[in-house]
């Protein structure tokens, strides 16, 4: 099994031949060497295919070709001129000028740091050339700085067009990128039609190749809209690949029959009685949904969504007890060692109260003790196992595993879910996936297919609200001073340093600097945790923060704060503008978990963009994760919701769910229909649909087909 998550790894062996060349590196394109390839990889990807998905974000219309005298300041024009004289610079600071003319007047072409040889070759005196670029006026003389194009009259047509403009990165020019994309597009193959013909016709869509090429050759600004026919079709293709892949996985999860698990409430009642508080309405509802699902003969696949602190753990425990009451076993899996141990510590007393045997198994269990645990698991002496992915190892065998909970935090993939199914001795275990990221309904569908969903949309009572404020980074000293005072009053503080995507070394440097700064103020009460620390080192720092030996924890990443320290009431987030809404929300969820009110300070740097401003505003207005998720979708489009890989959501290249939500619904229906008509993709549409899955690298799903 692949150790990483997701269903979008690509298997080169099974890939249809027609797609082979698309997966070759961009360096095989003319004009793309290793240096350019690095830059292209940054914005698009490293393979030819990645350039297909790199659609223009703007355009430059070069079709306007006036006489020099007719051109106006700031216009993009394509001029046909005769080259006059070259005037070379006298010193390095002066530009190189080439004066050109047509029947209406003169224009001066200006080049800084120019190579004389090059200019003499491209602009030979007395010859006619076609140039394109932006017109400027200087002392009433028309001028063009560094024309974008200089060609001969024969080649004029090649530049008198609408030129697409691509998302770029520093060092990469429109020209270079344009050339690479044009080169890539020469590889676009004719592919068989995978869309249902009546649907395609009703939508008025062209075939895939025509649509892709059209999307790459916009003629007007309207053509850049996501709702154009061409872009809609491409979005639909991507969504269909996504929905079909999920439907295949889901089908394979359901292939093995489930069985009826109907506990007698005995243990659940004991645990409920030992709780110091009643369940919330949302918790009751979710437990009821899960328990009644378990009582069905089909296999349960359910998602439990709820913010950090919404109380998912107890819901999971009650559901697991339902299986134990039947005399069967349950497993709870967390993505990290820390989280697994934390679950174990919080659940153990409750399990003990009900006389249920609970154990924890992680990668740290070794040798004899581990073997003893495994033996007890296999004999059925252990009722509930809590662990990390260590429980996926082949040596781990259950006596009768009936129920599995994956506390996902988006780190497990479908592969692990499947591996888990293999653990069950009799039938596949019922599966509950818990996620702390509230996801808008449309997005749930893209990440999980049509799994059943329970939502904890109500917080346990008595939670004090978090007071969220935004401050410019210039007030950092004041904030640090405020933190020092709060710490003197007994507060415990998270200080989150910015996430700089380019390099984790830069992240670390920023965090170390802040750590030094705060240590200067508060001495050894400040700790630092970051991604480069080893597991046990991390645990030690966390334990110190948890026990109160440390009062301030400077952290580089979101992950490291994925732990429960109810005493923490203050959070400072530096460069809050660099985090997505969902990330900010997740981070803030770490404080205000106890009954003392929390404070969250969002430090931002000016100038603040519109979206960043709106995000911070929303953070100040609400703590409702589901609402925040919906707002996030509205603000940024699905591609960016939750942004990073951590979200576990598929990243779409072409689909934008804030625009294409109706296409998602259609793709889901079509995927369902396809699997009813040809469950193994072995019918009429099968071959084309397989190509589609490979094209969008959802081909791991193909391996779930019996005929592979
Ligand atoms: P999640 O896993 O959803 O982030 P937890 O299950 O860790 O949340 O619960 C957060 C905290 O809330 C825990 O300390 C838990 O004991 C407490 N809690 C859970 N349910 C309730 C409830 N109904 N009333 C009061 N406190 C609750
Ligand atoms: Mg939890």
XYZ file of C-alpha atoms and ligand atoms in Angstrom:
736
model
C 0.000 0.000 0.000
C 1.211 3.488 -0.737
C 2.139 5.148 2.520
C 0.912 8.537 1.422
C -2.679 9.581 1.260
C -4.950 10.673 -1.491
C -6.060 8.894 -4.569
C -4.125 10.874 -7.054
C -0.833 9.165 -7.396
C -0.040 8.070 -10.849
C 0.908 4.632 -11.989
C 3.096 4.850 -15.093
C 2.860 1.168 -15.880
C -0.851 1.009 -16.478
C -1.107 4.406 -18.132
C -2.664 4.341 -21.608
C -0.054 4.781 -24.291
C -1.832 7.714 -25.847
C -0.934 9.717 -22.740
C 2.724 8.727 -22.456
C 4.258 11.832 -23.949
C 2.183 14.102 -21.702
C 4.009 12.823 -18.679
C 7.452 13.685 -20.017
C 9.327 16.571 -18.426
C 8.957 20.099 -19.791
C 12.671 20.066 -20.555
C 11.809 18.089 -23.673
C 10.211 21.267 -25.057
C 12.236 23.599 -27.265
C 13.626 26.527 -25.309
C 13.126 24.927 -21.919
C 16.385 24.138 -20.185
C 16.862 23.111 -16.570
C 16.787 26.698 -15.315
C 13.500 27.578 -17.045
C 12.083 24.185 -16.101
C 12.639 25.006 -12.413
C 10.685 28.219 -12.815
C 7.907 26.532 -14.745
C 7.720 23.839 -12.127
C 7.097 26.517 -9.545
C 3.998 27.873 -11.253
C 2.682 24.946 -13.241
C 4.485 21.660 -12.794
C 7.299 19.655 -14.245
C 5.557 17.773 -16.988
C 4.047 18.721 -20.315
C 0.631 17.823 -18.987
C 0.978 20.433 -16.261
C 1.235 23.111 -18.912
C -2.090 22.002 -20.395
C -3.729 22.992 -17.147
C -1.877 26.261 -16.952
C -4.552 28.366 -18.589
C -4.072 32.024 -19.489
C -5.034 34.500 -16.820
C -5.062 37.503 -19.131
C -4.343 38.551 -22.659
C -2.582 41.150 -24.734
C -4.300 42.152 -27.925
C -1.666 42.913 -30.556
C -4.031 43.185 -33.476
C -4.115 46.983 -33.438
C -1.614 48.194 -36.034
C -1.849 51.949 -36.565
C 0.632 54.334 -38.115
C 3.132 55.735 -35.645
C 1.366 59.100 -35.591
C -1.962 57.456 -34.755
C -0.691 55.498 -31.748
C -1.611 56.808 -28.334
C 0.174 56.776 -25.011
C -0.050 53.450 -23.232
C -1.512 51.473 -26.128
C -0.239 48.083 -27.163
C 0.433 48.373 -30.870
C 2.012 46.409 -33.664
C 3.859 48.767 -36.031
C 5.431 48.224 -39.402
C 8.513 50.435 -39.503
C 11.712 51.038 -41.399
C 14.838 50.912 -39.284
C 16.694 54.245 -39.333
C 19.829 54.770 -37.309
C 21.332 53.102 -34.265
C 22.732 55.321 -31.553
C 24.947 53.471 -29.160
C 25.162 54.547 -25.529
C 28.122 56.666 -24.436
C 28.170 55.062 -21.016
C 26.571 52.148 -19.215
C 23.736 54.169 -17.813
C 22.535 55.411 -21.140
C 20.175 53.292 -23.202
C 20.770 52.095 -26.711
C 18.381 53.794 -29.116
C 17.203 52.769 -32.534
C 15.215 55.305 -34.479
C 12.609 53.920 -36.841
C 9.984 55.571 -39.002
C 6.982 55.071 -41.192
C 5.143 57.472 -43.503
C 3.556 59.259 -40.547
C 6.523 59.873 -38.282
C 9.365 58.550 -36.118
C 9.594 56.248 -33.159
C 12.522 55.622 -30.885
C 13.114 52.053 -29.672
C 14.877 52.058 -26.332
C 17.015 49.248 -24.914
C 18.801 49.141 -21.597
C 21.821 46.890 -21.121
C 21.501 45.837 -24.731
C 23.838 43.628 -26.686
C 24.998 45.615 -29.694
C 25.482 42.518 -31.831
C 22.013 41.315 -31.152
C 20.410 44.649 -31.973
C 22.383 45.112 -35.152
C 21.246 41.694 -36.272
C 17.587 42.083 -35.362
C 17.238 45.668 -36.532
C 19.452 46.135 -39.582
C 19.476 49.720 -40.814
C 17.222 50.370 -43.798
C 15.198 47.173 -43.420
C 11.488 46.924 -42.646
C 10.512 45.273 -39.366
C 7.285 44.638 -37.511
C 7.482 45.511 -33.841
C 4.983 45.145 -31.048
C 4.894 46.677 -27.595
C 3.623 49.549 -25.537
C 3.746 53.104 -26.854
C 5.030 55.852 -24.642
C 5.703 59.493 -25.355
C 8.793 61.338 -24.319
C 9.093 65.014 -25.246
C 6.348 64.458 -27.807
C 8.333 61.699 -29.482
C 6.847 58.229 -29.706
C 8.980 55.687 -27.945
C 8.872 51.973 -27.204
C 10.973 50.438 -24.441
C 12.111 46.929 -25.200
C 9.543 45.896 -27.819
C 7.943 42.565 -26.918
C 8.376 41.319 -30.464
C 10.548 42.248 -33.439
C 9.924 40.202 -36.580
C 10.214 40.459 -40.325
C 7.236 41.394 -42.474
C 6.774 37.759 -43.507
C 6.330 36.786 -39.858
C 4.007 39.661 -38.993
C 0.950 37.444 -38.747
C 2.544 35.436 -35.988
C 2.474 38.420 -33.668
C -0.622 40.317 -34.815
C -2.750 38.186 -32.524
C -4.226 38.032 -29.100
C -1.431 36.826 -26.902
C -2.323 34.880 -23.790
C -0.736 35.928 -20.520
C 0.008 33.259 -17.974
C 0.405 33.223 -14.230
C 4.145 33.708 -13.775
C 6.833 33.720 -11.160
C 9.891 35.927 -10.731
C 12.375 35.287 -13.529
C 9.838 33.828 -15.916
C 8.563 36.056 -18.724
C 5.322 35.892 -20.654
C 7.358 35.225 -23.729
C 9.190 32.219 -22.322
C 6.098 30.815 -20.689
C 4.055 31.415 -23.824
C 6.595 29.538 -25.874
C 6.659 26.620 -23.452
C 2.877 26.388 -23.399
C 2.665 26.599 -27.184
C 5.237 23.845 -27.361
C 3.287 21.730 -24.886
C 0.057 22.218 -26.797
C 1.592 20.558 -29.808
C 1.427 17.371 -27.790
C -2.321 17.576 -27.187
C -3.667 14.248 -28.410
C -7.088 13.441 -29.777
C -8.739 11.566 -26.985
C -11.860 9.441 -27.045
C -15.005 11.137 -25.745
C -15.773 10.219 -22.148
C -18.689 12.542 -21.659
C -22.128 11.124 -22.210
C -23.033 12.299 -25.722
C -26.515 13.750 -25.027
C -25.125 15.688 -22.078
C -22.216 17.051 -24.089
C -24.539 18.076 -26.907
C -27.023 19.699 -24.525
C -24.243 21.749 -22.994
C -22.959 22.725 -26.405
C -19.478 21.543 -25.565
C -16.786 20.702 -28.068
C -14.550 17.679 -27.783
C -11.752 17.742 -25.237
C -8.941 18.744 -27.546
C -10.868 21.560 -29.197
C -11.942 22.818 -25.797
C -8.443 22.717 -24.364
C -6.999 24.579 -27.325
C -9.819 27.132 -27.216
C -9.212 27.744 -23.516
C -5.589 28.426 -24.373
C -6.389 30.885 -27.137
C -8.656 33.516 -25.705
C -9.790 36.176 -28.150
C -11.351 38.500 -25.622
C -11.526 39.001 -21.884
C -14.805 37.066 -21.773
C -12.940 34.008 -22.964
C -11.024 34.002 -19.705
C -14.158 33.518 -17.623
C -14.479 30.120 -15.954
C -18.019 29.801 -17.290
C -17.090 29.766 -20.991
C -18.009 26.634 -22.916
C -14.392 25.579 -23.235
C -13.444 26.089 -19.618
C -16.701 24.566 -18.369
C -16.072 21.437 -20.360
C -12.555 21.115 -18.958
C -13.854 21.705 -15.451
C -16.466 19.049 -15.972
C -13.828 16.577 -17.139
C -11.845 17.177 -14.010
C -14.870 16.862 -11.753
C -15.987 13.716 -13.517
C -12.544 12.184 -12.972
C -12.754 13.163 -9.313
C -16.271 11.829 -8.780
C -15.660 8.660 -10.722
C -12.503 7.932 -8.755
C -14.337 8.449 -5.486
C -17.256 6.338 -6.617
C -14.871 3.517 -7.524
C -13.141 3.660 -4.174
C -16.414 3.794 -2.378
C -17.739 0.874 -4.314
C -14.689 -1.147 -3.474
C -15.038 -0.220 0.179
C -18.603 -1.429 0.056
C -17.871 -4.504 -1.976
C -17.385 -6.633 1.059
C -20.570 -6.960 2.985
C -21.026 -5.295 6.300
C -22.906 -6.830 9.145
C -25.334 -5.911 11.795
C -23.834 -4.483 14.951
C -26.394 -3.724 17.575
C -25.068 -3.003 21.037
C -27.262 -3.217 24.102
C -26.295 0.221 25.446
C -24.894 -1.316 28.635
C -21.366 0.089 28.290
C -22.478 3.290 26.648
C -24.749 3.975 29.599
C -21.942 3.411 32.091
C -19.689 5.830 30.246
C -22.410 8.421 29.938
C -23.008 8.171 33.667
C -19.371 8.766 34.404
C -19.250 11.909 32.265
C -19.429 15.151 34.224
C -21.648 16.697 31.551
C -24.502 15.720 29.248
C -23.912 15.335 25.536
C -24.866 18.241 23.307
C -27.814 17.887 20.960
C -25.448 17.547 18.028
C -23.477 14.804 19.781
C -26.673 12.902 20.620
C -27.838 13.187 17.054
C -24.503 11.995 15.686
C -24.290 9.017 18.053
C -27.827 8.033 17.083
C -26.985 8.291 13.382
C -23.890 6.153 13.759
C -25.506 3.531 15.977
C -28.450 3.128 13.646
C -26.103 2.904 10.666
C -24.159 0.152 12.418
C -27.357 -1.780 12.914
C -27.850 -1.956 9.157
C -26.510 -4.964 7.272
C -24.615 -2.767 4.791
C -21.224 -1.409 5.553
C -21.101 1.984 7.226
C -18.982 4.749 5.710
C -19.611 7.918 7.587
C -17.897 11.214 8.033
C -18.099 13.033 11.345
C -17.372 16.698 10.869
C -16.886 19.089 13.713
C -14.681 21.913 14.736
C -11.806 21.436 17.080
C -13.404 21.255 20.503
C -16.825 20.251 19.259
C -16.501 16.945 21.100
C -15.918 14.330 18.442
C -13.920 12.026 20.678
C -16.752 11.059 22.979
C -18.979 10.391 19.986
C -16.310 8.044 18.659
C -15.999 6.300 22.021
C -19.720 5.661 22.338
C -19.808 4.268 18.820
C -16.844 2.002 19.578
C -18.557 0.790 22.732
C -21.555 -0.111 20.647
C -19.313 -2.604 18.850
C -17.738 -3.819 22.096
C -21.199 -4.478 23.512
C -21.642 -6.923 20.627
C -18.473 -8.653 21.767
C -16.405 -7.221 18.929
C -13.372 -4.943 18.700
C -12.879 -1.359 17.654
C -9.902 0.727 16.647
C -9.276 4.458 16.773
C -6.510 5.859 14.618
C -4.830 9.206 14.887
C -2.425 10.736 12.394
C 0.388 11.355 14.850
C 1.963 9.756 17.834
C 1.089 12.732 20.033
C -2.553 12.666 19.058
C -2.813 8.922 19.507
C -1.403 9.128 23.021
C -3.613 12.074 23.808
C -6.705 10.169 22.733
C -5.596 7.214 24.781
C -5.013 9.291 27.885
C -8.371 11.012 27.675
C -10.356 7.893 26.851
C -8.662 5.368 29.128
C -10.390 6.491 32.347
C -13.773 6.319 30.638
C -13.039 2.865 29.268
C -11.863 1.765 32.711
C -15.084 3.062 34.232
C -17.009 0.729 31.950
C -14.639 -2.189 32.472
C -13.517 -2.066 28.868
C -9.955 -2.977 27.985
C -8.230 -0.246 25.981
C -4.652 -0.218 24.729
C -2.459 2.060 22.668
C -0.154 0.950 19.841
C 2.242 3.220 18.005
C 5.547 3.006 16.191
C 7.282 3.360 19.527
C 6.057 0.024 20.771
C 8.875 -2.416 20.218
C 10.012 -5.869 21.196
C 8.367 -7.929 23.919
C 5.788 -5.401 25.133
C 4.625 -4.926 21.563
C 4.330 -8.650 21.003
C 2.321 -8.983 24.184
C -0.103 -6.315 23.006
C -0.432 -7.955 19.630
C -1.191 -11.300 21.231
C -3.888 -9.764 23.363
C -5.340 -8.042 20.365
C -5.495 -11.276 18.467
C -7.026 -13.156 21.366
C -9.657 -10.476 21.785
C -8.530 -9.520 25.286
C -8.158 -5.938 24.081
C -11.511 -4.398 23.194
C -10.429 -1.044 21.871
C -7.115 -0.188 20.291
C -5.921 3.381 19.918
C -2.993 3.962 17.629
C -1.210 5.505 14.699
C -0.630 4.033 11.282
C 1.363 1.397 13.131
C -1.891 -0.516 13.315
C -1.737 -0.977 9.550
C 1.275 -3.213 9.811
C 0.708 -6.712 8.634
C 1.643 -8.262 11.940
C -1.278 -6.555 13.610
C -4.260 -8.876 13.705
C -7.570 -8.506 15.448
C -9.829 -11.215 16.715
C -12.916 -9.525 15.409
C -12.623 -5.946 14.284
C -16.047 -4.472 13.674
C -15.583 -0.751 13.897
C -12.840 1.645 12.904
C -12.553 5.335 13.588
C -10.050 7.412 11.690
C -9.362 10.725 13.346
C -8.241 12.015 10.093
C -7.169 15.568 10.380
C -6.777 15.003 6.677
C -3.680 12.934 6.821
C -4.900 9.513 6.004
C -5.745 8.645 2.486
C -8.077 6.273 0.872
C -5.297 3.713 0.694
C -5.057 3.430 4.404
C -8.788 3.191 4.659
C -8.580 0.258 2.333
C -5.674 -1.337 4.166
C -7.780 -1.180 7.247
C -10.598 -3.022 5.574
C -8.209 -5.890 5.053
C -7.792 -6.190 8.827
C -11.307 -7.327 9.389
C -11.611 -11.027 9.801
C -15.237 -11.579 9.016
C -16.679 -8.615 7.205
C -15.282 -5.175 6.491
C -15.481 -2.985 9.571
C -17.819 -0.060 9.728
C -15.864 3.076 9.168
C -16.163 6.468 10.796
C -13.865 9.199 9.528
C -13.571 12.222 11.770
C -12.424 15.538 10.440
C -11.851 18.751 12.310
C -12.078 20.862 9.202
C -15.587 21.949 8.542
C -16.033 21.745 4.815
C -18.828 23.264 2.799
C -21.180 20.599 1.515
C -20.052 20.939 -2.074
C -16.475 20.336 -1.079
C -17.309 17.386 1.127
C -18.489 15.750 -2.026
C -15.212 16.289 -3.841
C -13.110 14.966 -0.993
C -15.241 12.106 0.209
C -17.767 11.329 -2.482
C -21.199 10.593 -1.150
C -20.209 9.410 2.264
C -22.865 9.793 4.878
C -22.170 12.873 6.972
C -22.825 13.705 10.614
C -22.112 17.240 11.685
C -21.276 18.540 15.128
C -22.495 22.042 14.552
C -22.977 22.932 18.188
C -20.264 23.518 20.730
C -20.341 22.089 24.226
C -21.858 24.700 26.529
C -19.812 26.912 28.766
C -17.138 27.622 26.182
C -15.957 31.128 26.666
C -15.732 33.056 23.427
C -12.422 34.044 21.900
C -11.854 37.742 21.517
C -10.190 38.149 18.137
C -8.349 41.313 17.203
C -6.281 42.403 14.267
C -3.179 44.540 14.670
C -0.496 45.730 12.287
C 2.847 44.014 12.728
C 4.429 47.344 13.636
C 2.860 46.915 17.033
C 4.784 43.739 17.666
C 6.708 45.184 20.613
C 3.488 46.174 22.289
C 2.059 42.724 21.666
C 5.150 41.028 23.071
C 4.901 43.249 26.136
C 1.208 42.374 26.457
C 2.066 38.691 26.255
C 4.653 39.123 28.986
C 2.034 40.700 31.262
C -0.497 37.979 30.443
C 2.108 35.336 31.279
C 2.776 37.070 34.590
C -0.942 36.721 35.257
C -0.721 32.993 34.563
C -1.736 32.821 30.898
C -0.373 30.242 28.518
C 0.352 31.503 25.021
C 0.795 30.087 21.540
C 2.868 32.255 19.239
C 2.522 31.106 15.658
C 5.122 32.195 13.143
C 4.411 32.653 9.506
C 4.368 29.901 7.040
C 6.633 30.841 4.185
C 6.011 28.352 1.450
C 9.325 28.616 -0.301
C 11.531 27.172 2.337
C 11.190 25.672 5.750
C 14.616 27.042 6.591
C 13.205 30.528 6.260
C 10.282 29.500 8.451
C 12.657 28.250 11.014
C 14.804 31.364 10.949
C 11.746 33.546 11.537
C 10.602 31.396 14.420
C 14.065 31.286 15.957
C 14.319 35.022 15.780
C 10.980 35.429 17.511
C 11.948 32.816 20.062
C 15.127 34.746 20.852
C 13.192 37.984 21.089
C 10.555 36.589 23.447
C 13.144 34.701 25.496
C 14.846 38.053 25.992
C 11.636 39.268 27.586
C 10.541 36.198 29.483
C 13.576 34.017 29.872
C 13.235 30.257 29.982
C 9.477 30.265 30.082
C 9.517 30.370 26.286
C 9.777 27.228 24.165
C 10.201 26.614 20.457
C 8.710 23.837 18.402
C 9.183 23.286 14.700
C 9.074 20.687 11.989
C 12.767 19.832 12.169
C 12.636 18.557 15.724
C 12.570 14.798 16.130
C 9.465 13.125 17.530
C 10.660 12.729 21.129
C 12.062 16.288 21.173
C 8.735 17.614 20.004
C 6.908 15.588 22.597
C 9.189 16.943 25.302
C 8.523 20.554 24.337
C 4.801 19.890 24.082
C 4.781 18.158 27.437
C 6.514 21.164 29.014
C 3.964 23.516 27.548
C 1.149 21.241 28.583
C 2.391 20.960 32.157
C 3.026 24.676 32.476
C 6.779 24.514 32.660
C 6.705 26.635 29.547
C 4.246 29.504 29.271
C 4.895 30.573 25.715
C 5.208 28.210 22.793
C 6.630 29.590 19.581
C 5.544 27.302 16.749
C 6.355 27.266 13.060
C 3.596 25.178 11.677
C 0.001 24.362 12.091
C 0.688 20.729 12.754
C 2.730 21.171 15.841
C -0.123 22.829 17.622
C -2.433 19.945 16.877
C -2.645 19.111 20.514
C -4.892 19.855 23.377
C -3.715 22.242 26.064
C -6.909 23.558 27.605
C -4.980 26.039 29.755
C -3.795 27.946 26.695
C -5.861 31.086 26.314
C -3.822 33.400 24.135
C -2.733 32.987 20.557
C -0.650 35.361 18.520
C -0.524 34.708 14.795
C 2.141 36.593 12.907
C 1.528 37.440 9.276
C -2.034 36.327 9.630
C -2.584 37.496 6.063
C -0.537 34.557 4.835
C -2.872 31.979 6.285
C -6.105 30.844 4.736
C -9.342 31.321 6.620
C -9.644 27.678 7.507
C -6.079 27.568 8.802
C -6.672 30.618 10.944
C -9.812 29.045 12.252
C -8.044 25.779 13.020
C -5.280 27.588 14.811
C -7.622 29.694 16.853
C -9.506 26.559 17.814
C -6.544 25.633 20.003
C -7.400 28.310 22.515
C -10.560 28.997 24.448
C -11.008 25.285 24.967
C -11.431 25.630 28.664
C -13.895 27.906 30.362
C -11.631 30.925 30.452
C -12.101 33.418 27.646
C -9.406 33.435 25.014
C -7.663 36.140 23.065
C -6.457 35.786 19.521
C -4.237 38.465 18.026
C -3.897 38.485 14.283
C -0.801 40.428 13.303
C -0.741 41.554 9.713
C 1.565 43.522 7.458
C 0.324 46.362 5.346
C -0.786 46.800 2.669
C -3.504 44.284 3.244
C -5.205 42.953 0.099
C -8.984 42.893 -0.198
C -9.262 39.168 0.380
C -6.939 39.202 3.355
C -8.914 42.066 4.818
C -12.186 40.206 4.335
C -10.709 37.064 5.889
C -9.565 38.866 8.988
C -12.936 40.572 9.236
C -14.719 37.213 9.156
C -12.376 35.858 11.812
C -13.341 38.723 14.062
C -17.049 38.230 13.453
C -17.573 34.529 13.983
C -16.216 31.323 15.475
C -18.580 29.070 13.569
C -16.377 26.799 11.481
C -19.097 25.830 9.035
C -19.920 29.460 8.378
C -16.242 30.297 8.014
C -15.814 27.467 5.528
C -18.705 28.733 3.405
C -17.286 32.255 3.472
C -13.899 30.933 2.517
C -15.379 29.243 -0.506
C -17.143 32.445 -1.505
C -14.024 34.504 -1.088
C -11.487 32.412 -2.827
C -13.004 29.663 -4.821
C -12.591 26.035 -3.983
C -9.164 25.689 -5.479
C -7.770 27.661 -2.672
C -10.055 26.844 0.191
C -7.860 25.469 2.905
C -5.070 26.030 0.459
C -2.415 23.588 1.392
C -2.112 19.868 1.117
C -2.955 19.615 4.768
C -6.568 20.170 3.938
C -6.724 16.784 2.253
C -9.021 18.286 -0.322
C -8.278 17.600 -3.921
C -6.678 20.521 -5.683
C -8.444 21.220 -8.925
C -6.630 22.728 -11.855
C -9.629 23.700 -13.873
C -12.731 23.396 -11.747
C -13.698 26.302 -9.556
C -16.506 25.240 -7.291
C -17.634 28.761 -6.604
C -18.596 28.788 -10.289
C -18.934 25.144 -11.284
C -20.998 23.733 -8.433
C -23.732 22.620 -10.841
C -21.155 20.721 -12.852
C -20.078 18.901 -9.722
C -23.622 17.708 -9.127
C -23.869 16.567 -12.727
C -20.517 14.787 -12.508
C -21.605 12.987 -9.371
C -24.827 11.814 -11.014
C -22.947 10.721 -14.085
C -20.368 8.815 -12.039
C -23.179 6.985 -10.292
C -24.832 6.153 -13.573
C -21.590 4.977 -15.114
C -20.988 2.519 -12.301
C -24.535 1.236 -12.588
C -24.138 0.694 -16.321
C -20.589 -0.627 -16.307
C -19.335 -1.308 -12.795
C -15.897 -2.353 -14.006
C -15.643 0.349 -16.677
C -15.772 -2.427 -19.219
C -18.638 -1.166 -21.335
C -18.951 1.337 -24.107
C -17.606 4.341 -22.247
C -15.085 2.334 -20.273
C -11.906 2.840 -22.289
C -12.488 6.574 -22.607
C -13.238 6.879 -18.915
C -10.043 5.077 -18.039
C -8.133 7.560 -20.153
C -9.897 10.331 -18.255
C -8.831 8.898 -14.904
C -5.227 8.687 -16.025
C -5.310 12.119 -17.575
C -6.278 13.624 -14.239
C -4.058 11.238 -12.321
C -6.938 9.694 -10.484
C -5.788 6.369 -11.762
C -5.175 4.817 -8.369
C -8.903 4.309 -8.551
C -8.438 2.114 -11.605
C -6.679 -0.443 -9.460
C -9.913 -0.947 -7.564
C -11.489 -2.372 -10.641
C -11.523 -6.139 -10.686
C -10.238 -6.194 -14.202
C -7.633 -3.695 -13.072
P -12.656 17.451 19.166
O -12.011 16.116 19.073
O -13.911 17.539 18.391
O -11.730 18.551 18.882
P -12.852 16.762 21.887
O -13.594 15.518 21.703
O -11.405 16.681 22.162
O -13.106 17.707 20.660
O -13.585 17.609 23.013
C -13.085 18.826 23.448
C -13.307 19.004 24.910
O -14.688 19.175 25.161
C -12.846 17.833 25.730
O -12.182 18.326 26.848
C -14.144 17.140 26.102
O -14.027 16.494 27.336
C -15.128 18.278 26.186
N -16.518 17.943 25.873
C -16.920 17.106 24.892
N -18.285 17.044 24.875
C -18.729 17.862 25.835
C -20.039 18.229 26.300
N -21.147 17.738 25.758
N -20.107 19.119 27.322
C -18.994 19.621 27.871
N -17.746 19.313 27.489
C -17.600 18.453 26.476
Mg -10.122 15.512 18.392
